[in-house]
Amino acid sequence: WPYMEIKTRNKKDMEEFGIEKEPQKLDQILMGKEEKFITRAYNYLFHIEMEEEVVKGPMIAWAQNVGHNIQLEDWEKMWTKNCKLMLSTAYKEIKMFYKWHLTPARLARIYPNMNSHCWKCKLVDGTYYHMWW
């Protein structure tokens, strides 16, 4: 039931606020075939042109949703604050995962009768870095 509510609300918002459903060029590159992916992505990102309509579209939709105009300086403040917050959150998530993920080497230190070798290759100690890289 909650899924149906979210799906219905999302559909209503898309129709009401004009959220784009068509995949843009970057979406097509990211979801496309694997051949020359890096070249196509790099060329797109290197030669991208930020058109005012593309940038203003979401700004206008947000202004209509909020009920008043949001100045460009306020947008810049929100984006920089949001970027800092996202980086901080991502860093905390990585730290939490590192602390909570128990590798074979850590398990062997906790339980001395356990084997500390990697579960995949069974050749070297299963440290965090070996397990992920």
PDB file of C-alpha atoms in Angstrom:
ATOM      1  CA  TRP A   1       0.000   0.000   0.000  1.00  0.00           C
ATOM      2  CA  PRO A   2       2.701   2.612   0.802  1.00  0.00           C
ATOM      3  CA  TYR A   3       4.299   1.852  -2.577  1.00  0.00           C
ATOM      4  CA  MET A   4       1.030   2.665  -4.345  1.00  0.00           C
ATOM      5  CA  GLU A   5       0.711   5.947  -2.426  1.00  0.00           C
ATOM      6  CA  ILE A   6       4.256   6.996  -3.333  1.00  0.00           C
ATOM      7  CA  LYS A   7       3.805   5.968  -6.954  1.00  0.00           C
ATOM      8  CA  THR A   8       0.522   7.894  -7.252  1.00  0.00           C
ATOM      9  CA  ARG A   9       1.977  10.997  -5.580  1.00  0.00           C
ATOM     10  CA  ASN A  10       5.063  10.846  -7.810  1.00  0.00           C
ATOM     11  CA  LYS A  11       2.908  10.592 -10.940  1.00  0.00           C
ATOM     12  CA  LYS A  12       0.754  13.522  -9.798  1.00  0.00           C
ATOM     13  CA  ASP A  13       3.839  15.665  -9.084  1.00  0.00           C
ATOM     14  CA  MET A  14       5.321  14.838 -12.489  1.00  0.00           C
ATOM     15  CA  GLU A  15       2.147  15.969 -14.235  1.00  0.00           C
ATOM     16  CA  GLU A  16       1.593  19.028 -12.037  1.00  0.00           C
ATOM     17  CA  PHE A  17       5.129  20.427 -11.842  1.00  0.00           C
ATOM     18  CA  GLY A  18       6.413  19.285 -15.228  1.00  0.00           C
ATOM     19  CA  ILE A  19       9.289  17.129 -14.045  1.00  0.00           C
ATOM     20  CA  GLU A  20      11.121  15.731 -17.062  1.00  0.00           C
ATOM     21  CA  LYS A  21      10.621  12.036 -17.689  1.00  0.00           C
ATOM     22  CA  GLU A  22      12.594  11.829 -20.908  1.00  0.00           C
ATOM     23  CA  PRO A  23      16.169  10.631 -20.375  1.00  0.00           C
ATOM     24  CA  GLN A  24      18.662  13.377 -21.100  1.00  0.00           C
ATOM     25  CA  LYS A  25      21.959  12.958 -22.949  1.00  0.00           C
ATOM     26  CA  LEU A  26      23.939  12.066 -19.815  1.00  0.00           C
ATOM     27  CA  ASP A  27      21.301   9.498 -18.817  1.00  0.00           C
ATOM     28  CA  GLN A  28      21.599   7.892 -22.247  1.00  0.00           C
ATOM     29  CA  ILE A  29      25.394   7.748 -21.934  1.00  0.00           C
ATOM     30  CA  LEU A  30      25.246   6.237 -18.434  1.00  0.00           C
ATOM     31  CA  MET A  31      22.616   3.653 -19.372  1.00  0.00           C
ATOM     32  CA  GLY A  32      24.071   2.889 -22.808  1.00  0.00           C
ATOM     33  CA  LYS A  33      26.381   0.184 -24.064  1.00  0.00           C
ATOM     34  CA  GLU A  34      29.761  -0.386 -22.476  1.00  0.00           C
ATOM     35  CA  GLU A  35      31.957   0.288 -25.507  1.00  0.00           C
ATOM     36  CA  LYS A  36      33.823   3.603 -25.359  1.00  0.00           C
ATOM     37  CA  PHE A  37      31.905   4.577 -22.220  1.00  0.00           C
ATOM     38  CA  ILE A  38      34.730   6.603 -20.696  1.00  0.00           C
ATOM     39  CA  THR A  39      35.382   8.462 -23.957  1.00  0.00           C
ATOM     40  CA  ARG A  40      31.717   9.328 -24.448  1.00  0.00           C
ATOM     41  CA  ALA A  41      31.248  10.382 -20.819  1.00  0.00           C
ATOM     42  CA  TYR A  42      34.424  12.474 -20.826  1.00  0.00           C
ATOM     43  CA  ASN A  43      33.527  14.183 -24.109  1.00  0.00           C
ATOM     44  CA  TYR A  44      30.042  14.976 -22.851  1.00  0.00           C
ATOM     45  CA  LEU A  45      31.263  16.380 -19.536  1.00  0.00           C
ATOM     46  CA  PHE A  46      34.090  18.294 -21.198  1.00  0.00           C
ATOM     47  CA  HIS A  47      31.914  19.943 -23.848  1.00  0.00           C
ATOM     48  CA  ILE A  48      28.688  20.396 -21.897  1.00  0.00           C
ATOM     49  CA  GLU A  49      26.989  23.732 -22.270  1.00  0.00           C
ATOM     50  CA  MET A  50      24.798  24.858 -19.422  1.00  0.00           C
ATOM     51  CA  GLU A  51      21.838  26.428 -21.137  1.00  0.00           C
ATOM     52  CA  GLU A  52      19.816  28.885 -19.086  1.00  0.00           C
ATOM     53  CA  GLU A  53      16.560  27.039 -19.782  1.00  0.00           C
ATOM     54  CA  VAL A  54      17.976  23.796 -18.403  1.00  0.00           C
ATOM     55  CA  VAL A  55      19.146  25.539 -15.238  1.00  0.00           C
ATOM     56  CA  LYS A  56      16.086  27.762 -14.856  1.00  0.00           C
ATOM     57  CA  GLY A  57      13.564  24.941 -15.280  1.00  0.00           C
ATOM     58  CA  PRO A  58      14.091  23.358 -11.851  1.00  0.00           C
ATOM     59  CA  MET A  59      14.487  26.809 -10.272  1.00  0.00           C
ATOM     60  CA  ILE A  60      11.086  27.896 -11.614  1.00  0.00           C
ATOM     61  CA  ALA A  61       9.471  24.633 -10.501  1.00  0.00           C
ATOM     62  CA  TRP A  62      10.888  25.053  -6.989  1.00  0.00           C
ATOM     63  CA  ALA A  63       9.781  28.701  -6.856  1.00  0.00           C
ATOM     64  CA  GLN A  64       6.236  27.695  -7.816  1.00  0.00           C
ATOM     65  CA  ASN A  65       6.249  24.895  -5.263  1.00  0.00           C
ATOM     66  CA  VAL A  66       7.601  27.084  -2.443  1.00  0.00           C
ATOM     67  CA  GLY A  67       5.410  30.048  -3.368  1.00  0.00           C
ATOM     68  CA  HIS A  68       8.016  32.798  -3.815  1.00  0.00           C
ATOM     69  CA  ASN A  69      11.074  33.565  -5.926  1.00  0.00           C
ATOM     70  CA  ILE A  70      14.425  32.248  -4.777  1.00  0.00           C
ATOM     71  CA  GLN A  71      17.330  34.542  -5.634  1.00  0.00           C
ATOM     72  CA  LEU A  72      20.421  33.212  -7.415  1.00  0.00           C
ATOM     73  CA  GLU A  73      22.630  33.976  -4.389  1.00  0.00           C
ATOM     74  CA  ASP A  74      20.313  31.894  -2.205  1.00  0.00           C
ATOM     75  CA  TRP A  75      20.540  29.019  -4.696  1.00  0.00           C
ATOM     76  CA  GLU A  76      24.337  29.173  -4.559  1.00  0.00           C
ATOM     77  CA  LYS A  77      24.289  29.144  -0.744  1.00  0.00           C
ATOM     78  CA  MET A  78      21.935  26.153  -0.709  1.00  0.00           C
ATOM     79  CA  TRP A  79      24.041  24.202  -3.214  1.00  0.00           C
ATOM     80  CA  THR A  80      27.340  24.806  -1.415  1.00  0.00           C
ATOM     81  CA  LYS A  81      25.790  23.945   1.949  1.00  0.00           C
ATOM     82  CA  ASN A  82      24.158  20.842   0.467  1.00  0.00           C
ATOM     83  CA  CYS A  83      27.433  19.703  -1.143  1.00  0.00           C
ATOM     84  CA  LYS A  84      29.298  20.063   2.148  1.00  0.00           C
ATOM     85  CA  LEU A  85      26.555  18.163   3.939  1.00  0.00           C
ATOM     86  CA  MET A  86      26.566  15.368   1.350  1.00  0.00           C
ATOM     87  CA  LEU A  87      30.346  14.998   1.503  1.00  0.00           C
ATOM     88  CA  SER A  88      30.220  14.915   5.287  1.00  0.00           C
ATOM     89  CA  THR A  89      27.455  12.307   5.259  1.00  0.00           C
ATOM     90  CA  ALA A  90      29.276  10.133   2.717  1.00  0.00           C
ATOM     91  CA  TYR A  91      32.445  10.305   4.820  1.00  0.00           C
ATOM     92  CA  LYS A  92      30.518   9.297   7.955  1.00  0.00           C
ATOM     93  CA  GLU A  93      28.903   6.386   6.123  1.00  0.00           C
ATOM     94  CA  ILE A  94      32.304   5.119   4.979  1.00  0.00           C
ATOM     95  CA  LYS A  95      33.685   5.452   8.503  1.00  0.00           C
ATOM     96  CA  MET A  96      30.707   3.610   9.956  1.00  0.00           C
ATOM     97  CA  PHE A  97      30.995   0.814   7.391  1.00  0.00           C
ATOM     98  CA  TYR A  98      34.725   0.506   8.071  1.00  0.00           C
ATOM     99  CA  LYS A  99      34.117   0.222  11.805  1.00  0.00           C
ATOM    100  CA  TRP A 100      31.197  -2.222  11.592  1.00  0.00           C
ATOM    101  CA  HIS A 101      32.335  -4.505   8.751  1.00  0.00           C
ATOM    102  CA  LEU A 102      34.160  -7.470  10.259  1.00  0.00           C
ATOM    103  CA  THR A 103      36.850  -8.835   7.969  1.00  0.00           C
ATOM    104  CA  PRO A 104      38.467 -12.245   8.509  1.00  0.00           C
ATOM    105  CA  ALA A 105      41.556 -10.593  10.013  1.00  0.00           C
ATOM    106  CA  ARG A 106      39.458  -8.686  12.575  1.00  0.00           C
ATOM    107  CA  LEU A 107      37.382 -11.763  13.351  1.00  0.00           C
ATOM    108  CA  ALA A 108      40.588 -13.764  13.916  1.00  0.00           C
ATOM    109  CA  ARG A 109      41.739 -11.141  16.430  1.00  0.00           C
ATOM    110  CA  ILE A 110      38.402 -11.356  18.242  1.00  0.00           C
ATOM    111  CA  TYR A 111      38.149 -15.168  18.060  1.00  0.00           C
ATOM    112  CA  PRO A 112      41.675 -16.665  18.065  1.00  0.00           C
ATOM    113  CA  ASN A 113      40.560 -20.075  16.756  1.00  0.00           C
ATOM    114  CA  MET A 114      39.208 -18.556  13.480  1.00  0.00           C
ATOM    115  CA  ASN A 115      41.206 -18.474  10.253  1.00  0.00           C
ATOM    116  CA  SER A 116      42.362 -14.971   9.242  1.00  0.00           C
ATOM    117  CA  HIS A 117      42.755 -15.732   5.523  1.00  0.00           C
ATOM    118  CA  CYS A 118      40.572 -14.144   2.856  1.00  0.00           C
ATOM    119  CA  TRP A 119      37.281 -15.935   2.182  1.00  0.00           C
ATOM    120  CA  LYS A 120      37.706 -15.623  -1.596  1.00  0.00           C
ATOM    121  CA  CYS A 121      41.340 -16.429  -2.392  1.00  0.00           C
ATOM    122  CA  LYS A 122      42.276 -18.124   0.906  1.00  0.00           C
ATOM    123  CA  LEU A 123      45.920 -17.099   0.346  1.00  0.00           C
ATOM    124  CA  VAL A 124      46.560 -13.880   2.289  1.00  0.00           C
ATOM    125  CA  ASP A 125      45.131 -12.254   5.393  1.00  0.00           C
ATOM    126  CA  GLY A 126      41.649 -10.904   4.796  1.00  0.00           C
ATOM    127  CA  THR A 127      42.174  -7.271   5.721  1.00  0.00           C
ATOM    128  CA  TYR A 128      39.666  -4.559   4.856  1.00  0.00           C
ATOM    129  CA  TYR A 129      41.743  -3.303   1.913  1.00  0.00           C
ATOM    130  CA  HIS A 130      42.391  -6.779   0.539  1.00  0.00           C
ATOM    131  CA  MET A 131      38.713  -7.706   0.736  1.00  0.00           C
ATOM    132  CA  TRP A 132      37.550  -4.618  -1.186  1.00  0.00           C
ATOM    133  CA  TRP A 133      40.496  -3.988  -3.510  1.00  0.00           C
TER     134      TRP A 133
END
